[in-house]
Short mmCIF file of C-alpha atoms in Angstrom, two decimals:
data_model
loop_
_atom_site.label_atom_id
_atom_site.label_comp_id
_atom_site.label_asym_id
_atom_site.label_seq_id
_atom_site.Cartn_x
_atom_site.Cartn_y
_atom_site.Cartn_z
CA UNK A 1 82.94 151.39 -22.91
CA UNK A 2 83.83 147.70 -23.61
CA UNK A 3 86.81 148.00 -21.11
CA UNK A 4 84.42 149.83 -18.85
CA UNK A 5 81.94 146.93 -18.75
CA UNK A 6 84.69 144.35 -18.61
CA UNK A 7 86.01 146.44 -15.27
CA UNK A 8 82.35 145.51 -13.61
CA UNK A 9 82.26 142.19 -15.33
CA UNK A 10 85.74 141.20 -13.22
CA UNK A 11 84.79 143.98 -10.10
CA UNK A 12 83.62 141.08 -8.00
CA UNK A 13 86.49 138.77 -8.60
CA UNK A 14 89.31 141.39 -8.50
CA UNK A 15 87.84 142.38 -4.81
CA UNK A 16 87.94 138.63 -4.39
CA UNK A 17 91.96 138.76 -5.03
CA UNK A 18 90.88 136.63 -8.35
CA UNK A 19 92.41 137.31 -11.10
CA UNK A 20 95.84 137.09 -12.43
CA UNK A 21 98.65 139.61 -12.05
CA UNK A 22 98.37 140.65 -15.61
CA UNK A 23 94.42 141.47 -15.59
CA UNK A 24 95.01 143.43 -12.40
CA UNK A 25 97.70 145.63 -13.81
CA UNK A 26 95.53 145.91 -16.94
CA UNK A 27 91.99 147.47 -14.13
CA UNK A 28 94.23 149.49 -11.95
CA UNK A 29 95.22 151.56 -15.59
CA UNK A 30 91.86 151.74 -16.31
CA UNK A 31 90.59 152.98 -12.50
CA UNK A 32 93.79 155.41 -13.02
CA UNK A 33 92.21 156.76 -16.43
CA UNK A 34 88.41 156.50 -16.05
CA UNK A 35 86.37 158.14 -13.08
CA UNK A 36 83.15 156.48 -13.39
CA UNK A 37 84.65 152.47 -12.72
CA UNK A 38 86.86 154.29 -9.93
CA UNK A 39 83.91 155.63 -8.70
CA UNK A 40 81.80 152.13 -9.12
CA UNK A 41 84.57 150.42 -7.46
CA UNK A 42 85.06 152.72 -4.45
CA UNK A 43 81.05 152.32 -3.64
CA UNK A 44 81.25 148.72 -4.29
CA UNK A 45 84.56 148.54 -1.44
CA UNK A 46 81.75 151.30 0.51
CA UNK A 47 78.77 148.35 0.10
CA UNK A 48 80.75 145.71 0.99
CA UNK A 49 81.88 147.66 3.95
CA UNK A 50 78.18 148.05 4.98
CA UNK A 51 77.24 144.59 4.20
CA UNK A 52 80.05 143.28 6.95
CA UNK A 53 79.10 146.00 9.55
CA UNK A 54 75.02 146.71 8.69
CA UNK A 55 73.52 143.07 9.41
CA UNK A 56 73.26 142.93 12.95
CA UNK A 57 73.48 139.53 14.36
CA UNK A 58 71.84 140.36 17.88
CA UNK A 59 69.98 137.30 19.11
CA UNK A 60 66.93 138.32 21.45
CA UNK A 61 67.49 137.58 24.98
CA UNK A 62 64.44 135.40 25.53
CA UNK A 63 65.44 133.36 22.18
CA UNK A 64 68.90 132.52 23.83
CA UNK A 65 67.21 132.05 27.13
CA UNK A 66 64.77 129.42 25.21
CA UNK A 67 67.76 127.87 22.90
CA UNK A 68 69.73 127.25 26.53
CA UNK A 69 66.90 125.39 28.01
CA UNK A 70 66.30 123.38 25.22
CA UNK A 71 69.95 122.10 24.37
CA UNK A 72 69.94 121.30 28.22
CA UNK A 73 66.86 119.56 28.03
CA UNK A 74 67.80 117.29 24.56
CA UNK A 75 71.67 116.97 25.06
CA UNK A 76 72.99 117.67 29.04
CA UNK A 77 72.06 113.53 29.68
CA UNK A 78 73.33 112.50 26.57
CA UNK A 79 76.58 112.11 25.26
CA UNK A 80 77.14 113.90 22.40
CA UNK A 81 77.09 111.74 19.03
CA UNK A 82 74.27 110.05 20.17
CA UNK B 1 95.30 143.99 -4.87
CA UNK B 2 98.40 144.49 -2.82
CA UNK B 3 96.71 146.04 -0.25
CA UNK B 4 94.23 143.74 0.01
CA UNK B 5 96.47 140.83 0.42
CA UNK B 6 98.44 143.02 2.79
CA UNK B 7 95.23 143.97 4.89
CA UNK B 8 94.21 140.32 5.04
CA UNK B 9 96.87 138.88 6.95
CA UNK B 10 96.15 140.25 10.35
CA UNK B 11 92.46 138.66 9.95
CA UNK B 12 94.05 135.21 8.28
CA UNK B 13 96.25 135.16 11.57
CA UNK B 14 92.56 135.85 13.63
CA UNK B 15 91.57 133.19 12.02
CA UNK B 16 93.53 130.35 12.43
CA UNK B 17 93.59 131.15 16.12
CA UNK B 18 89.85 130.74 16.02
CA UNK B 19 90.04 127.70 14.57
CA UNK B 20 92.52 126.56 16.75
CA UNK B 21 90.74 127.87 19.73
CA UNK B 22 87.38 125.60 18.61
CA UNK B 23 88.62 122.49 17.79
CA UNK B 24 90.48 122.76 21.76
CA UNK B 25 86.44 123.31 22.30
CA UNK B 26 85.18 120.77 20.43
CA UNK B 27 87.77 118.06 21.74
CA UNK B 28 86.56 119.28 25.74
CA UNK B 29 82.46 118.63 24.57
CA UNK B 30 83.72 114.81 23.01
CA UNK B 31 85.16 114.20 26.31
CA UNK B 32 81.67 115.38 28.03
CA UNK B 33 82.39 118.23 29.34
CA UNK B 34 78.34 120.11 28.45
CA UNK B 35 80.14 123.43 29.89
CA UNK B 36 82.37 123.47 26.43
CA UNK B 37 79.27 122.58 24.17
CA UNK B 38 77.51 126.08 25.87
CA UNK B 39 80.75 128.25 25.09
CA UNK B 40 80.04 127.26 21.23
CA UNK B 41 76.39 127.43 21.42
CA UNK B 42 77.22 131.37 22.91
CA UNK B 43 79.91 132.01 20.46
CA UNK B 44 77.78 131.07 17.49
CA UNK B 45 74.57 131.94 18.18
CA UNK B 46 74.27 135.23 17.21
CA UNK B 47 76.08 134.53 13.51
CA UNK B 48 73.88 131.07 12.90
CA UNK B 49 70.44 133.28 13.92
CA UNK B 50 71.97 136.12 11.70
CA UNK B 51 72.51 133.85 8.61
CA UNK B 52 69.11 131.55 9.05
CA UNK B 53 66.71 134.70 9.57
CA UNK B 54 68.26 135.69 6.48
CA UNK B 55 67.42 132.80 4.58
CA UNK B 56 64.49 131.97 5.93
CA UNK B 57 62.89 135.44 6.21
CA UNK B 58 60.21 134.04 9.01
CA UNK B 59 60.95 135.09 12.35
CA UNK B 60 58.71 132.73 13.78
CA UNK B 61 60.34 129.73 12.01
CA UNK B 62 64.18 130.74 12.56
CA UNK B 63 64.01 129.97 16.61
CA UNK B 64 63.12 126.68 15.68
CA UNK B 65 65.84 126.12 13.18
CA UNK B 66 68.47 127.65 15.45
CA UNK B 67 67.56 124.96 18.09
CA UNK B 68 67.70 122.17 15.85
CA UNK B 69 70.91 123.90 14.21
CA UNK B 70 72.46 123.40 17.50
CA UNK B 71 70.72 120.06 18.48
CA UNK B 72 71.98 118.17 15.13
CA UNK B 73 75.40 119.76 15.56
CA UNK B 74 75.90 118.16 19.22
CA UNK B 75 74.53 115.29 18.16
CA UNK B 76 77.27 114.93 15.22
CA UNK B 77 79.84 116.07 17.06
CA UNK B 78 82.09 112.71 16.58
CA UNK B 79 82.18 112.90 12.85
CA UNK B 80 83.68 116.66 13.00
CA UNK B 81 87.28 115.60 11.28
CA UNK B 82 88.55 118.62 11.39
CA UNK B 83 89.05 119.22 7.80
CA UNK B 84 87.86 122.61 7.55
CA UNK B 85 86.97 124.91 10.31
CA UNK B 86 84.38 124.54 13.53
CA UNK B 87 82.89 127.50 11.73
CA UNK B 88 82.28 126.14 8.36
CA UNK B 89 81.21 122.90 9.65
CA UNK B 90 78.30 124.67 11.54
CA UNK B 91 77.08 126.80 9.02
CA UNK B 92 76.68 123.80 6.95
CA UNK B 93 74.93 122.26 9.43
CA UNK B 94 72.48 125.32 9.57
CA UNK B 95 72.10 125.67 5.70
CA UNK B 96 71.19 122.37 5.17
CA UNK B 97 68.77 122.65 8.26
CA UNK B 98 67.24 126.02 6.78
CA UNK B 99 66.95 124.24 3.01
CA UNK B 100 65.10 121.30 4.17
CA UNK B 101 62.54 123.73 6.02
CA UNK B 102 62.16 125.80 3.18
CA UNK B 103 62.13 122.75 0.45
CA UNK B 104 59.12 121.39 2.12
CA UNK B 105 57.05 124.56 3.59
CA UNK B 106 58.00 126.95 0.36
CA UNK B 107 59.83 124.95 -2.58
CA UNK B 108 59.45 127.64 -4.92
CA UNK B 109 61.45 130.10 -2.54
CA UNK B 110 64.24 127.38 -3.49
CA UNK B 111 63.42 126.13 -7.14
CA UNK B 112 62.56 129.48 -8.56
CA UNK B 113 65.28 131.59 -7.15
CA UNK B 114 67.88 131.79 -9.76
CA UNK B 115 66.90 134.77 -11.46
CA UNK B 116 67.66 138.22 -10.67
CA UNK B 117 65.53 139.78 -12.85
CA UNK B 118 66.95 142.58 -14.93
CA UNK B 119 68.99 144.41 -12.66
CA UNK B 120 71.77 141.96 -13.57
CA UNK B 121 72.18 143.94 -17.34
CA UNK B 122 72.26 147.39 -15.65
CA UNK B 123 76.15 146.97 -14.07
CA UNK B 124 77.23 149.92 -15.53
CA UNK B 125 75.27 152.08 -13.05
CA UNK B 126 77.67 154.51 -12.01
CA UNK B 127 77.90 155.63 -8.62
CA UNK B 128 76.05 158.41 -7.35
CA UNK B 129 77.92 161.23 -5.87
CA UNK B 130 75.39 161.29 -3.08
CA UNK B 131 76.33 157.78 -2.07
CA UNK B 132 80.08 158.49 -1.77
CA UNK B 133 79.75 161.55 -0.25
CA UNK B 134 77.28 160.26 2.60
CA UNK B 135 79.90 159.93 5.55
CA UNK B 136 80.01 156.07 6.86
CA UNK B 137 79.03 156.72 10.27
CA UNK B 138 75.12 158.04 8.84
CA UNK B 139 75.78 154.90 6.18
CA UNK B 140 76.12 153.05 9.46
CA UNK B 141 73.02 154.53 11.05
CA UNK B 142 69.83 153.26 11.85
CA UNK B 143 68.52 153.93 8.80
CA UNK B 144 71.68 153.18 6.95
CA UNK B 145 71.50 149.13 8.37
CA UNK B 146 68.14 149.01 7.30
CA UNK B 147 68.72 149.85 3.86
CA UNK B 148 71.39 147.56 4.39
CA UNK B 149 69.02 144.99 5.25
CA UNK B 150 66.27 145.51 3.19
CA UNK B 151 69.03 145.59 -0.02
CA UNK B 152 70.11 142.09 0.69
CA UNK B 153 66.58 140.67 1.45
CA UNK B 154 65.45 141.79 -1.64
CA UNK B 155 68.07 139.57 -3.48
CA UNK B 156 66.53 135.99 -4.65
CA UNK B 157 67.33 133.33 -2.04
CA UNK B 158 70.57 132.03 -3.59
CA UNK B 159 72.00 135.23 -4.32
CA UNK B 160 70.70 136.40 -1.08
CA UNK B 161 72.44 133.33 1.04
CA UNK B 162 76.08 133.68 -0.67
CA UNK B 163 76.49 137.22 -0.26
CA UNK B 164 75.63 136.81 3.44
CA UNK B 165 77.78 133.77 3.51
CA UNK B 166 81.05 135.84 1.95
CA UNK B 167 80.18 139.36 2.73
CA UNK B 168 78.62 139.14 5.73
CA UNK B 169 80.02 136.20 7.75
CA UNK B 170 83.12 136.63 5.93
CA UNK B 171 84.23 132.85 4.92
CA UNK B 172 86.33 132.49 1.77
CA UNK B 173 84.99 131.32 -1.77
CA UNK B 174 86.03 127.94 -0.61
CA UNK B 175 84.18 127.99 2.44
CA UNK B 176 80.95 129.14 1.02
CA UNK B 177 80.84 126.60 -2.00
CA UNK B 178 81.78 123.53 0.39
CA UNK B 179 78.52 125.16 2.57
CA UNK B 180 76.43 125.91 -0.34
CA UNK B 181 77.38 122.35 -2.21
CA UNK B 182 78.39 124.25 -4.76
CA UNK B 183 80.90 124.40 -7.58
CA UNK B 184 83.11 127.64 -7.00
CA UNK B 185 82.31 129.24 -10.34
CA UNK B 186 78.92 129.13 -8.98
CA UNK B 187 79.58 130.98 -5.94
CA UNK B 188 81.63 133.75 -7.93
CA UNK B 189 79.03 134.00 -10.75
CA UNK B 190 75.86 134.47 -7.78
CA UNK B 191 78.48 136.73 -5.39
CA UNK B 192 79.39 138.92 -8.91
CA UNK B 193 75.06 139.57 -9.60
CA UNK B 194 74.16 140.17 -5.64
CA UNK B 195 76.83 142.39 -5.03
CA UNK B 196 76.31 144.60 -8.02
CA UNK B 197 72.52 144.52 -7.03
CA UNK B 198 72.59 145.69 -3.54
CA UNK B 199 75.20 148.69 -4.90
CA UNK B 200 72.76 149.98 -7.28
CA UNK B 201 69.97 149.50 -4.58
CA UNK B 202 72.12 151.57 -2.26
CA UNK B 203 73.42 153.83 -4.62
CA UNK B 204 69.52 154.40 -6.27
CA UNK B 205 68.25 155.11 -1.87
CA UNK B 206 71.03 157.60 -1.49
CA UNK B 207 71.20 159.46 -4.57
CA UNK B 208 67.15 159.92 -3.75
CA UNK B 209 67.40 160.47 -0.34
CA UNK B 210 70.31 163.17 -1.29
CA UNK B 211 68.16 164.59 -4.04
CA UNK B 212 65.24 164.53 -1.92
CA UNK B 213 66.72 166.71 1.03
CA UNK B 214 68.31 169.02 -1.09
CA UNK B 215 65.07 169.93 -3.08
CA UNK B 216 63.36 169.76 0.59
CA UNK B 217 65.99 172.54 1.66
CA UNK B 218 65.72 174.62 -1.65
CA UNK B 219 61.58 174.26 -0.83
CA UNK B 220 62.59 175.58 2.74
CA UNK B 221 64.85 178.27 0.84
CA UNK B 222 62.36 179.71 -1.30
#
């Protein structure tokens, strides 16, 4: 159990590419040997998988419309660093 | 952790033509050509509305922000050196725009944000076989991005605006402590708590939603 919560404590940075060689020989025996941290670390690679694809960055077409018009308005006579 | 670094290098090589590709940009609007500054303003927009309606939370408030966003980056175009990329420089610019807005109309969305209540002692939640076996295109669904959604608003603000930052917009530890102003263990030790809290969220809506169906179909069944 301690090398279980140690996995989670280091998930984040061994997704990161983190952590030494040594510590990332010493998870991938434990993910070979212990199905519940493989299982927390394939839905953490599935969340962070929906995190980069769920969050939709649509901008509403009369907001860009709006955000046009105004940039012309403040900056198209002035050059910029003024 | 080899195939990480292996699966990374395609997108590292995306990147640096990106960067190359803005500063090109960015040296066209110094000259004056207003034509370049719109190619930015269309190339951005959607990822600097994305990242301040997440902070902010207040749809009303984040047209405002995106137009200053913009406004204060033409404006400061000259003292873009370069350093680090278009990208970074910009999201800076809209971070710092988004804090000042919410450190005078709601401080205490700012001050009081560094806790994530208990959820950080539950890591060890393990994962629900109804979460892994939900195929990604209905985890990609309508319903899927809202959970999505809803599982990183819930996050306090910090939290909330460096998972977005690495996670979402994709910028390196680096990247999000020079936006954030802040020290890199930082950034790891907020990334490790978020990330770990919007997995249990999911994992806690699907195993439900799983369980919920499947006694709704032995109901049907009976």
């Amino acid at each position: 159990m301690t090398r279980c919560k140690e996995f989670c404590d280091r998930l984040s940075d061994y997704l990161d590419g983190e952590i030494g060689k040594n510590e990332c020989i010493l998870i991938e025996e434990h993910l070979e040997v212990c199905p519940p941290c493989a299982g927390i670390y394939e839905a953490m690679k599935t969340t962070l998988q929906l995190c980069r694809a769920g969050v939709s960055e649509d901008v509403p077409q009369d907001v860009q419309t709006r955000l046009k018009a105004f940039l012309r308005q403040h900056c198209q006579n002035q050059e910029c660093g003024k | 952790m080899l195939l990480l670094n292996c699966s990374s290098l395609p997108l590292l090589v995306d990147r640096v033509r990106i960067m190359d590709e803005d500063r090109e940009i960015v040296a066209r609007v110094v000259d004056g050509d207003y034509d370049a500054f719109e190619k930015l303003v269309e190339k951005y927009q959607g990822r600097i509305y994305r990242h301040l309606r997440k902070m902010v939370h207040d749809n009303s408030q984040v047209e405002d922000l995106l137009q200053e966003t913009f406004l204060s980056a033409y404006r400061g175009l000259h003292g873009f050196a370069g350093s680090s990329s278009f990208a970074t420089w910009l999201f800076r610019i809209a971070t710092n725009t988004a804090l000042m807005f919410l450190r005078k109309n709601h401080p205490e969305v700012v001050e009081f944000s560094d806790e994530i209540g208990n959820r950080s002692d539950t890591h060890f939640v393990p994962a629900a076989p109804e979460f892994m076996s939900t195929p990604l295109d209905m985890l990609l669904s309508q319903e899927g991005r809202q959970k999505v959604e809803k599982a990183i608003d819930s996050l306090p603000f910090m939290y909330r605006t460096v998972l977005v930052l690495r996670d979402v917009e994709g910028f390196s530890l680096e990247e999000v402590s020079r936006i954030m102003e802040s020290s890199i263990p930082a950034v790891k030790s907020r990334l490790h708590r978020a990330r770990h809290s919007v997995r249990e969220a999911l994992n806690a809506y699907y195993a439900e939603r799983n369980g919920t169906s499947k006694r709704s179909a032995a109901g049907h069944h009976d």
